[in-house]
Amino acid sequence: MIDNIEINGTYIETYEKPPSPVEFLRNCVQPNRPAVIKNAFSHWPAYNLWTNEYLREKMGDSIVTVATTPNGYADAVTYDPVTDREYFALPHEQKMTLDRFLKIIEGKELTPHAHYISLQNDSLHTEYSILKDDIEEEIDWCSAALGKKPDAVNFWMGDEKSTTSLHKDPYENCYAVLRGKKTFVLLPPSEYYCLHEQLYPSAIYTPSDESNGATYKLTPLDPPMKTPWIPVDPLHPDLERYPRFQHAKPIVVTVEKGEMLYLPALWFHQVLQHGDEGVIAINAWYDMDYRNILYPSFGLFRNLLLGGDNNEDDDSE
C-alpha cells in the first residue's frame, strides 16, 4: 500500500518573486499545491503605512465588527460544561470603534477574552473601504492564471489569543501577511478521512451581561442547526478519540511579514498568529473551479462519511 504522504509530499514551494501566470497555473493551481510567494506586495502602500497610529488616524472612530470569544476559538468545536455537550461554537459579534479594538490588542484595555477582526464578507470593501486604496486588491498574476477576479477581499487583525480551527474553504486563497506572522497547519483534501469530521449542533457565544460582556455562555441556535466540523487539534491530537488522525501528515508553514501564502481550494488549515501590537493580513478569495473533479469527488466522500446530512458552513480563513 502506498503511503498517502508519498503522493502528496510535505514540500512547500517558495518563490522569491511572483510567478508568471502560466507557472502559477502549472505548478500550483492545477496540481492543487500550496506555495509561499515573497516580494509579492512590498510595493503596496499598506506594507509600510499600516501602523496602529495610521489606522487610528484613518478610521479610529469607525465602528467595526469584532469576533469575541472567551477562549480564542471561534467557528470551532467546543465543549460546554453547562450542558455537557459539544457544539460548533460561533463567536459573539461585538460592535466597537477601531480605536477601542486597538487598545485591547495593545494591552491598554485589559480583557480576558479574545478579540479578532475576521469578517468574511468582502470586508475590505465594507467596513474597511477607507483603506482599500492602500493595497492592490487584485493579485494580477493569480487573476490572469484563473481567468477571474477575486470574489472577496478581507481584512484580518488579531493577536495570539485567537486560533482558527482546522477547516477548508471552496476558494483559491492568496493570503498576504502585512504585520506579524501566521503559522498555517495544512492538510491536503486527500487526508479528509483522517480528520473525523462530524455533525455538531450549532451555538453562539452570548454575553451574560450586555453592558460589559463580563462572561460568555453558549446558546444553542433557534431554530436548531447542525454544522459539519473537524474536532481534531492537529498540533495536539487526541488519538484515543480520533485514531484515524495518526495517519495524517500535517505540513506546518510560517508566513512572515511580506510573504504571501497561496492556499489551494479544499486544503484543510489551522491558523495561529503572533506579533507585537497585532497581526494584520489581507486575503483575496477566488472562487474555485467546480468543474474540477476534486470537488465532486470530495463531496461524494464527505456524504458517504456523514450520511448525506450536512450543511456547507466552511468559510473561515
mmCIF file of C-alpha atoms in Angstrom:
data_model
loop_
_atom_site.group_PDB
_atom_site.id
_atom_site.type_symbol
_atom_site.label_atom_id
_atom_site.label_comp_id
_atom_site.label_asym_id
_atom_site.label_seq_id
_atom_site.Cartn_x
_atom_site.Cartn_y
_atom_site.Cartn_z
ATOM 1 C CA MET A 1 0.000 0.000 0.000
ATOM 2 C CA ILE A 2 1.358 3.438 -0.953
ATOM 3 C CA ASP A 3 1.571 5.880 1.952
ATOM 4 C CA ASN A 4 -0.572 8.955 1.268
ATOM 5 C CA ILE A 5 2.395 11.194 2.071
ATOM 6 C CA GLU A 6 4.370 9.670 -0.805
ATOM 7 C CA ILE A 7 1.764 11.087 -3.184
ATOM 8 C CA ASN A 8 1.206 14.473 -1.566
ATOM 9 C CA GLY A 9 4.643 15.214 -0.139
ATOM 10 C CA THR A 10 5.388 17.810 2.510
ATOM 11 C CA TYR A 11 7.461 20.272 0.497
ATOM 12 C CA ILE A 12 6.086 23.794 0.055
ATOM 13 C CA GLU A 13 7.423 25.638 -2.978
ATOM 14 C CA THR A 14 8.868 29.083 -2.197
ATOM 15 C CA TYR A 15 9.075 31.766 -4.876
ATOM 16 C CA GLU A 16 11.463 34.676 -4.389
ATOM 17 C CA LYS A 17 9.196 36.784 -6.614
ATOM 18 C CA PRO A 18 5.678 36.320 -8.001
ATOM 19 C CA PRO A 19 5.484 33.529 -10.586
ATOM 20 C CA SER A 20 4.191 34.111 -14.080
ATOM 21 C CA PRO A 21 0.511 33.222 -14.592
ATOM 22 C CA VAL A 22 1.478 30.137 -16.601
ATOM 23 C CA GLU A 23 3.995 28.999 -13.970
ATOM 24 C CA PHE A 24 1.494 29.567 -11.181
ATOM 25 C CA LEU A 25 -1.256 27.677 -13.017
ATOM 26 C CA ARG A 26 1.022 24.780 -13.935
ATOM 27 C CA ASN A 27 2.903 24.353 -10.649
ATOM 28 C CA CYS A 28 0.311 25.357 -8.043
ATOM 29 C CA VAL A 29 -3.312 25.579 -9.173
ATOM 30 C CA GLN A 30 -3.588 22.516 -11.395
ATOM 31 C CA PRO A 31 -1.774 20.124 -9.023
ATOM 32 C CA ASN A 32 -3.564 21.773 -6.052
ATOM 33 C CA ARG A 33 -0.323 22.544 -4.191
ATOM 34 C CA PRO A 34 0.334 25.436 -1.766
ATOM 35 C CA ALA A 35 3.232 27.845 -2.165
ATOM 36 C CA VAL A 36 4.853 30.786 -0.392
ATOM 37 C CA ILE A 37 5.487 33.859 -2.563
ATOM 38 C CA LYS A 38 7.929 36.549 -1.442
ATOM 39 C CA ASN A 39 8.091 40.142 -2.675
ATOM 40 C CA ALA A 40 4.512 39.953 -3.951
ATOM 41 C CA PHE A 41 3.191 43.105 -2.290
ATOM 42 C CA SER A 42 6.097 45.107 -0.820
ATOM 43 C CA HIS A 43 5.072 47.888 -3.224
ATOM 44 C CA TRP A 44 1.656 48.256 -1.569
ATOM 45 C CA PRO A 45 1.409 51.492 0.461
ATOM 46 C CA ALA A 46 -0.130 49.412 3.286
ATOM 47 C CA TYR A 47 3.137 47.497 3.676
ATOM 48 C CA ASN A 48 4.720 50.494 5.421
ATOM 49 C CA LEU A 49 1.694 52.622 6.304
ATOM 50 C CA TRP A 50 -0.418 50.280 8.399
ATOM 51 C CA THR A 51 0.813 51.091 11.876
ATOM 52 C CA ASN A 52 -1.697 51.403 14.710
ATOM 53 C CA GLU A 53 -1.191 55.152 14.619
ATOM 54 C CA TYR A 54 -2.078 55.287 10.929
ATOM 55 C CA LEU A 55 -5.139 53.068 11.417
ATOM 56 C CA ARG A 56 -6.338 55.347 14.224
ATOM 57 C CA GLU A 57 -5.839 58.418 12.075
ATOM 58 C CA LYS A 58 -7.746 56.936 9.131
ATOM 59 C CA MET A 59 -10.636 55.229 10.927
ATOM 60 C CA GLY A 60 -10.171 55.225 14.689
ATOM 61 C CA ASP A 61 -13.776 56.368 15.288
ATOM 62 C CA SER A 62 -15.251 53.921 12.750
ATOM 63 C CA ILE A 63 -17.467 51.167 14.125
ATOM 64 C CA VAL A 64 -16.164 47.697 13.234
ATOM 65 C CA THR A 65 -17.330 44.144 13.885
ATOM 66 C CA VAL A 66 -15.129 42.112 16.235
ATOM 67 C CA ALA A 67 -15.479 38.372 16.847
ATOM 68 C CA THR A 68 -15.304 37.873 20.623
ATOM 69 C CA THR A 69 -14.919 34.575 22.490
ATOM 70 C CA PRO A 70 -13.770 33.575 25.971
ATOM 71 C CA ASN A 71 -11.168 31.124 24.643
ATOM 72 C CA GLY A 72 -9.975 32.358 21.242
ATOM 73 C CA TYR A 73 -11.764 29.619 19.317
ATOM 74 C CA ALA A 74 -14.496 30.934 17.052
ATOM 75 C CA ASP A 75 -16.094 28.654 14.468
ATOM 76 C CA ALA A 76 -14.742 25.685 16.379
ATOM 77 C CA VAL A 77 -15.940 22.551 18.159
ATOM 78 C CA THR A 78 -16.222 23.497 21.835
ATOM 79 C CA TYR A 79 -17.274 21.574 24.926
ATOM 80 C CA ASP A 80 -19.911 23.281 27.070
ATOM 81 C CA PRO A 81 -19.739 22.120 30.715
ATOM 82 C CA VAL A 82 -23.184 23.593 31.422
ATOM 83 C CA THR A 83 -24.983 21.260 29.003
ATOM 84 C CA ASP A 84 -22.247 18.573 28.898
ATOM 85 C CA ARG A 85 -22.328 18.718 25.082
ATOM 86 C CA GLU A 86 -20.030 19.684 22.257
ATOM 87 C CA TYR A 87 -21.151 22.451 19.931
ATOM 88 C CA PHE A 88 -19.980 24.163 16.792
ATOM 89 C CA ALA A 89 -19.422 27.497 18.515
ATOM 90 C CA LEU A 90 -19.947 30.797 16.712
ATOM 91 C CA PRO A 91 -18.401 33.986 18.138
ATOM 92 C CA HIS A 92 -20.250 36.901 19.628
ATOM 93 C CA GLU A 93 -20.029 39.694 17.056
ATOM 94 C CA GLN A 94 -19.344 42.818 19.048
ATOM 95 C CA LYS A 95 -19.509 46.352 17.650
ATOM 96 C CA MET A 96 -16.838 48.772 18.807
ATOM 97 C CA THR A 97 -14.658 51.559 17.481
ATOM 98 C CA LEU A 98 -11.432 50.536 15.809
ATOM 99 C CA ASP A 99 -9.619 52.675 18.393
ATOM 100 C CA ARG A 100 -11.033 50.547 21.226
ATOM 101 C CA PHE A 101 -10.116 47.340 19.415
ATOM 102 C CA LEU A 102 -6.548 48.600 19.011
ATOM 103 C CA LYS A 103 -6.362 49.412 22.730
ATOM 104 C CA ILE A 104 -7.390 45.828 23.526
ATOM 105 C CA ILE A 105 -4.773 44.408 21.159
ATOM 106 C CA GLU A 106 -2.115 46.744 22.613
ATOM 107 C CA GLY A 107 -2.996 45.692 26.168
ATOM 108 C CA LYS A 108 -4.173 49.179 27.134
ATOM 109 C CA GLU A 109 -7.680 47.861 27.830
ATOM 110 C CA LEU A 110 -7.433 44.615 29.755
ATOM 111 C CA THR A 111 -9.851 41.783 28.997
ATOM 112 C CA PRO A 112 -9.659 38.016 29.497
ATOM 113 C CA HIS A 113 -11.404 37.426 26.189
ATOM 114 C CA ALA A 114 -10.071 37.062 22.656
ATOM 115 C CA HIS A 115 -10.985 39.681 20.057
ATOM 116 C CA TYR A 116 -10.467 39.130 16.345
ATOM 117 C CA ILE A 117 -11.385 41.137 13.253
ATOM 118 C CA SER A 118 -12.356 38.305 10.947
ATOM 119 C CA LEU A 119 -15.425 39.187 8.892
ATOM 120 C CA GLN A 120 -15.514 37.191 5.655
ATOM 121 C CA ASN A 121 -17.948 39.341 3.705
ATOM 122 C CA ASP A 122 -15.515 41.198 1.433
ATOM 123 C CA SER A 123 -14.774 43.333 4.464
ATOM 124 C CA LEU A 124 -12.172 45.480 2.724
ATOM 125 C CA HIS A 125 -14.993 46.962 0.659
ATOM 126 C CA THR A 126 -17.494 47.213 3.508
ATOM 127 C CA GLU A 127 -16.138 48.125 6.939
ATOM 128 C CA TYR A 128 -12.581 48.931 5.748
ATOM 129 C CA SER A 129 -13.253 50.721 2.461
ATOM 130 C CA ILE A 130 -11.280 53.736 3.735
ATOM 131 C CA LEU A 131 -8.152 51.568 3.492
ATOM 132 C CA LYS A 132 -8.749 49.933 0.127
ATOM 133 C CA ASP A 133 -6.530 52.339 -1.824
ATOM 134 C CA ASP A 134 -3.565 51.241 0.315
ATOM 135 C CA ILE A 135 -3.405 47.848 -1.402
ATOM 136 C CA GLU A 136 -3.836 46.330 -4.844
ATOM 137 C CA GLU A 137 -6.943 44.277 -4.235
ATOM 138 C CA GLU A 138 -6.427 42.107 -7.295
ATOM 139 C CA ILE A 139 -3.442 39.757 -7.471
ATOM 140 C CA ASP A 140 -2.691 40.230 -11.169
ATOM 141 C CA TRP A 141 -0.760 37.014 -11.833
ATOM 142 C CA CYS A 142 -3.361 34.965 -9.932
ATOM 143 C CA SER A 143 -6.269 36.629 -11.739
ATOM 144 C CA ALA A 144 -4.578 36.012 -15.096
ATOM 145 C CA ALA A 145 -3.963 32.347 -14.261
ATOM 146 C CA LEU A 146 -7.519 31.729 -13.043
ATOM 147 C CA GLY A 147 -9.251 33.932 -15.621
ATOM 148 C CA LYS A 148 -11.335 35.712 -12.999
ATOM 149 C CA LYS A 149 -11.284 38.435 -10.361
ATOM 150 C CA PRO A 150 -11.467 37.737 -6.618
ATOM 151 C CA ASP A 151 -14.920 37.177 -5.131
ATOM 152 C CA ALA A 152 -13.914 38.806 -1.857
ATOM 153 C CA VAL A 153 -11.000 40.672 -0.296
ATOM 154 C CA ASN A 154 -10.922 40.502 3.506
ATOM 155 C CA PHE A 155 -9.131 42.422 6.282
ATOM 156 C CA TRP A 156 -7.887 40.381 9.274
ATOM 157 C CA MET A 157 -6.426 41.637 12.546
ATOM 158 C CA GLY A 158 -5.858 39.908 15.866
ATOM 159 C CA ASP A 159 -3.269 38.544 18.250
ATOM 160 C CA GLU A 160 -2.007 35.247 19.625
ATOM 161 C CA LYS A 161 -5.170 34.754 21.718
ATOM 162 C CA SER A 162 -7.126 33.792 18.593
ATOM 163 C CA THR A 163 -6.655 30.495 16.764
ATOM 164 C CA THR A 164 -8.598 29.427 13.708
ATOM 165 C CA SER A 165 -9.667 25.795 13.960
ATOM 166 C CA LEU A 166 -8.990 23.223 11.246
ATOM 167 C CA HIS A 167 -11.308 23.750 8.268
ATOM 168 C CA LYS A 168 -11.358 24.130 4.482
ATOM 169 C CA ASP A 169 -12.677 26.758 2.048
ATOM 170 C CA PRO A 170 -14.017 26.374 -1.506
ATOM 171 C CA TYR A 171 -11.709 29.179 -2.678
ATOM 172 C CA GLU A 172 -8.276 29.667 -4.172
ATOM 173 C CA ASN A 173 -6.784 31.807 -1.413
ATOM 174 C CA CYS A 174 -3.959 34.354 -1.709
ATOM 175 C CA TYR A 175 -3.126 35.302 1.877
ATOM 176 C CA ALA A 176 -0.800 38.276 2.453
ATOM 177 C CA VAL A 177 0.720 38.937 5.892
ATOM 178 C CA LEU A 178 1.375 42.657 6.348
ATOM 179 C CA ARG A 179 2.324 42.604 10.020
ATOM 180 C CA GLY A 180 3.446 39.889 12.413
ATOM 181 C CA LYS A 181 3.418 36.279 11.295
ATOM 182 C CA LYS A 182 0.932 33.480 10.788
ATOM 183 C CA THR A 183 1.542 29.766 11.193
ATOM 184 C CA PHE A 184 -0.573 27.508 8.992
ATOM 185 C CA VAL A 185 -1.025 23.812 9.730
ATOM 186 C CA LEU A 186 -2.009 22.300 6.380
ATOM 187 C CA LEU A 187 -3.509 19.010 5.255
ATOM 188 C CA PRO A 188 -4.474 18.114 1.669
ATOM 189 C CA PRO A 189 -8.038 17.124 0.731
ATOM 190 C CA SER A 190 -6.900 13.513 0.305
ATOM 191 C CA GLU A 191 -6.470 13.239 4.107
ATOM 192 C CA TYR A 192 -10.086 14.125 4.858
ATOM 193 C CA TYR A 193 -10.796 10.604 6.134
ATOM 194 C CA CYS A 194 -8.214 11.132 8.894
ATOM 195 C CA LEU A 195 -9.927 14.221 10.300
ATOM 196 C CA HIS A 196 -13.074 12.751 11.909
ATOM 197 C CA GLU A 197 -15.432 15.457 10.666
ATOM 198 C CA GLN A 198 -18.816 15.134 12.381
ATOM 199 C CA LEU A 199 -22.113 16.981 12.630
ATOM 200 C CA TYR A 200 -22.433 19.219 15.683
ATOM 201 C CA PRO A 201 -25.345 21.288 16.996
ATOM 202 C CA SER A 202 -24.569 24.962 16.467
ATOM 203 C CA ALA A 203 -24.430 27.504 19.277
ATOM 204 C CA ILE A 204 -23.326 31.098 19.652
ATOM 205 C CA TYR A 205 -21.463 32.872 22.435
ATOM 206 C CA THR A 206 -23.702 35.410 24.139
ATOM 207 C CA PRO A 207 -22.612 37.817 26.874
ATOM 208 C CA SER A 208 -24.298 37.263 30.212
ATOM 209 C CA ASP A 209 -24.108 40.987 30.861
ATOM 210 C CA GLU A 210 -24.697 43.091 27.746
ATOM 211 C CA SER A 211 -23.241 46.161 29.435
ATOM 212 C CA ASN A 212 -19.697 44.812 29.562
ATOM 213 C CA GLY A 213 -19.735 41.226 28.349
ATOM 214 C CA ALA A 214 -18.087 40.067 31.585
ATOM 215 C CA THR A 215 -18.777 36.394 30.899
ATOM 216 C CA TYR A 216 -19.982 34.447 27.882
ATOM 217 C CA LYS A 217 -22.203 31.426 27.596
ATOM 218 C CA LEU A 218 -23.008 29.128 24.684
ATOM 219 C CA THR A 219 -26.594 29.488 23.487
ATOM 220 C CA PRO A 220 -27.900 26.870 21.005
ATOM 221 C CA LEU A 221 -29.261 28.352 17.789
ATOM 222 C CA ASP A 222 -33.027 28.631 17.436
ATOM 223 C CA PRO A 223 -34.177 27.039 15.210
ATOM 224 C CA PRO A 224 -31.610 24.265 15.781
ATOM 225 C CA MET A 225 -28.958 23.734 13.123
ATOM 226 C CA LYS A 226 -26.195 21.182 12.714
ATOM 227 C CA THR A 227 -22.837 22.022 11.159
ATOM 228 C CA PRO A 228 -20.165 19.612 9.930
ATOM 229 C CA TRP A 229 -16.829 20.444 11.508
ATOM 230 C CA ILE A 230 -13.480 18.919 12.413
ATOM 231 C CA PRO A 231 -12.883 18.373 16.153
ATOM 232 C CA VAL A 232 -9.172 17.497 15.919
ATOM 233 C CA ASP A 233 -6.464 19.904 17.024
ATOM 234 C CA PRO A 234 -3.733 18.917 14.528
ATOM 235 C CA LEU A 235 -0.898 20.076 16.790
ATOM 236 C CA HIS A 236 -2.264 18.289 19.882
ATOM 237 C CA PRO A 237 -4.480 15.465 18.606
ATOM 238 C CA ASP A 238 -6.374 13.197 20.980
ATOM 239 C CA LEU A 239 -5.633 9.907 19.232
ATOM 240 C CA GLU A 240 -7.815 7.922 21.602
ATOM 241 C CA ARG A 241 -10.887 9.845 20.441
ATOM 242 C CA TYR A 242 -9.680 10.391 16.880
ATOM 243 C CA PRO A 243 -7.468 7.413 15.995
ATOM 244 C CA ARG A 244 -7.558 7.932 12.209
ATOM 245 C CA PHE A 245 -5.573 11.144 12.635
ATOM 246 C CA GLN A 246 -2.449 9.067 13.313
ATOM 247 C CA HIS A 247 -2.284 8.539 9.539
ATOM 248 C CA ALA A 248 -2.407 12.269 8.748
ATOM 249 C CA LYS A 249 0.764 14.168 7.881
ATOM 250 C CA PRO A 250 0.310 17.863 8.746
ATOM 251 C CA ILE A 251 2.507 20.394 6.964
ATOM 252 C CA VAL A 252 3.468 23.392 9.107
ATOM 253 C CA VAL A 253 4.478 26.621 7.369
ATOM 254 C CA THR A 254 5.054 30.025 8.966
ATOM 255 C CA VAL A 255 4.280 33.022 6.775
ATOM 256 C CA GLU A 256 6.277 36.082 7.787
ATOM 257 C CA LYS A 257 5.561 39.750 7.182
ATOM 258 C CA GLY A 258 5.907 40.486 3.469
ATOM 259 C CA GLU A 259 5.107 36.928 2.393
ATOM 260 C CA MET A 260 2.014 35.570 0.695
ATOM 261 C CA LEU A 261 0.654 32.051 1.036
ATOM 262 C CA TYR A 262 -1.206 30.505 -1.861
ATOM 263 C CA LEU A 263 -3.645 28.112 -0.205
ATOM 264 C CA PRO A 264 -5.407 25.896 -2.748
ATOM 265 C CA ALA A 265 -9.129 25.236 -2.603
ATOM 266 C CA LEU A 266 -10.263 22.498 -0.204
ATOM 267 C CA TRP A 267 -6.961 22.281 1.675
ATOM 268 C CA PHE A 268 -7.556 21.998 5.410
ATOM 269 C CA HIS A 269 -5.819 24.583 7.537
ATOM 270 C CA GLN A 270 -5.461 25.699 11.125
ATOM 271 C CA VAL A 271 -4.085 29.219 11.648
ATOM 272 C CA LEU A 272 -2.127 30.632 14.595
ATOM 273 C CA GLN A 273 -0.638 34.114 14.804
ATOM 274 C CA HIS A 274 1.890 36.157 16.717
ATOM 275 C CA GLY A 275 3.078 39.748 16.566
ATOM 276 C CA ASP A 276 3.574 42.816 18.722
ATOM 277 C CA GLU A 277 0.581 45.165 18.704
ATOM 278 C CA GLY A 278 -1.476 42.919 16.445
ATOM 279 C CA VAL A 279 -1.164 40.786 13.326
ATOM 280 C CA ILE A 280 -2.619 42.149 10.085
ATOM 281 C CA ALA A 281 -3.363 40.257 6.885
ATOM 282 C CA ILE A 282 -5.296 40.698 3.666
ATOM 283 C CA ASN A 283 -6.596 37.773 1.685
ATOM 284 C CA ALA A 284 -8.151 37.519 -1.761
ATOM 285 C CA TRP A 285 -10.634 34.684 -2.297
ATOM 286 C CA TYR A 286 -11.088 33.400 -5.837
ATOM 287 C CA ASP A 287 -13.991 31.017 -6.346
ATOM 288 C CA MET A 288 -12.757 27.511 -7.134
ATOM 289 C CA ASP A 289 -13.465 25.799 -10.449
ATOM 290 C CA TYR A 290 -16.328 23.458 -9.578
ATOM 291 C CA ARG A 291 -15.788 21.582 -12.838
ATOM 292 C CA ASN A 292 -12.579 20.193 -11.366
ATOM 293 C CA ILE A 293 -13.001 16.505 -10.464
ATOM 294 C CA LEU A 294 -11.701 17.300 -6.958
ATOM 295 C CA TYR A 295 -14.946 18.995 -5.890
ATOM 296 C CA PRO A 296 -17.496 16.243 -6.742
ATOM 297 C CA SER A 297 -15.067 13.558 -5.560
ATOM 298 C CA PHE A 298 -14.631 15.271 -2.211
ATOM 299 C CA GLY A 299 -18.392 15.825 -1.941
ATOM 300 C CA LEU A 300 -19.100 12.153 -2.556
ATOM 301 C CA PHE A 301 -16.531 11.083 0.037
ATOM 302 C CA ARG A 302 -17.939 13.532 2.568
ATOM 303 C CA ASN A 303 -21.537 12.421 2.028
ATOM 304 C CA LEU A 304 -20.547 8.796 2.481
ATOM 305 C CA LEU A 305 -18.890 9.552 5.828
ATOM 306 C CA LEU A 306 -21.575 11.928 7.117
ATOM 307 C CA GLY A 307 -24.566 10.044 5.777
ATOM 308 C CA GLY A 308 -25.517 12.759 3.286
ATOM 309 C CA ASP A 309 -26.769 15.167 6.004
ATOM 310 C CA ASN A 310 -24.517 18.181 6.153
ATOM 311 C CA ASN A 311 -24.545 21.942 5.841
ATOM 312 C CA GLU A 312 -21.856 23.778 3.861
ATOM 313 C CA ASP A 313 -20.714 26.253 6.501
ATOM 314 C CA ASP A 314 -16.974 26.144 5.951
ATOM 315 C CA ASP A 315 -15.642 29.604 5.188
ATOM 316 C CA SER A 316 -13.297 30.847 7.902
ATOM 317 C CA GLU A 317 -9.805 31.968 6.945
#
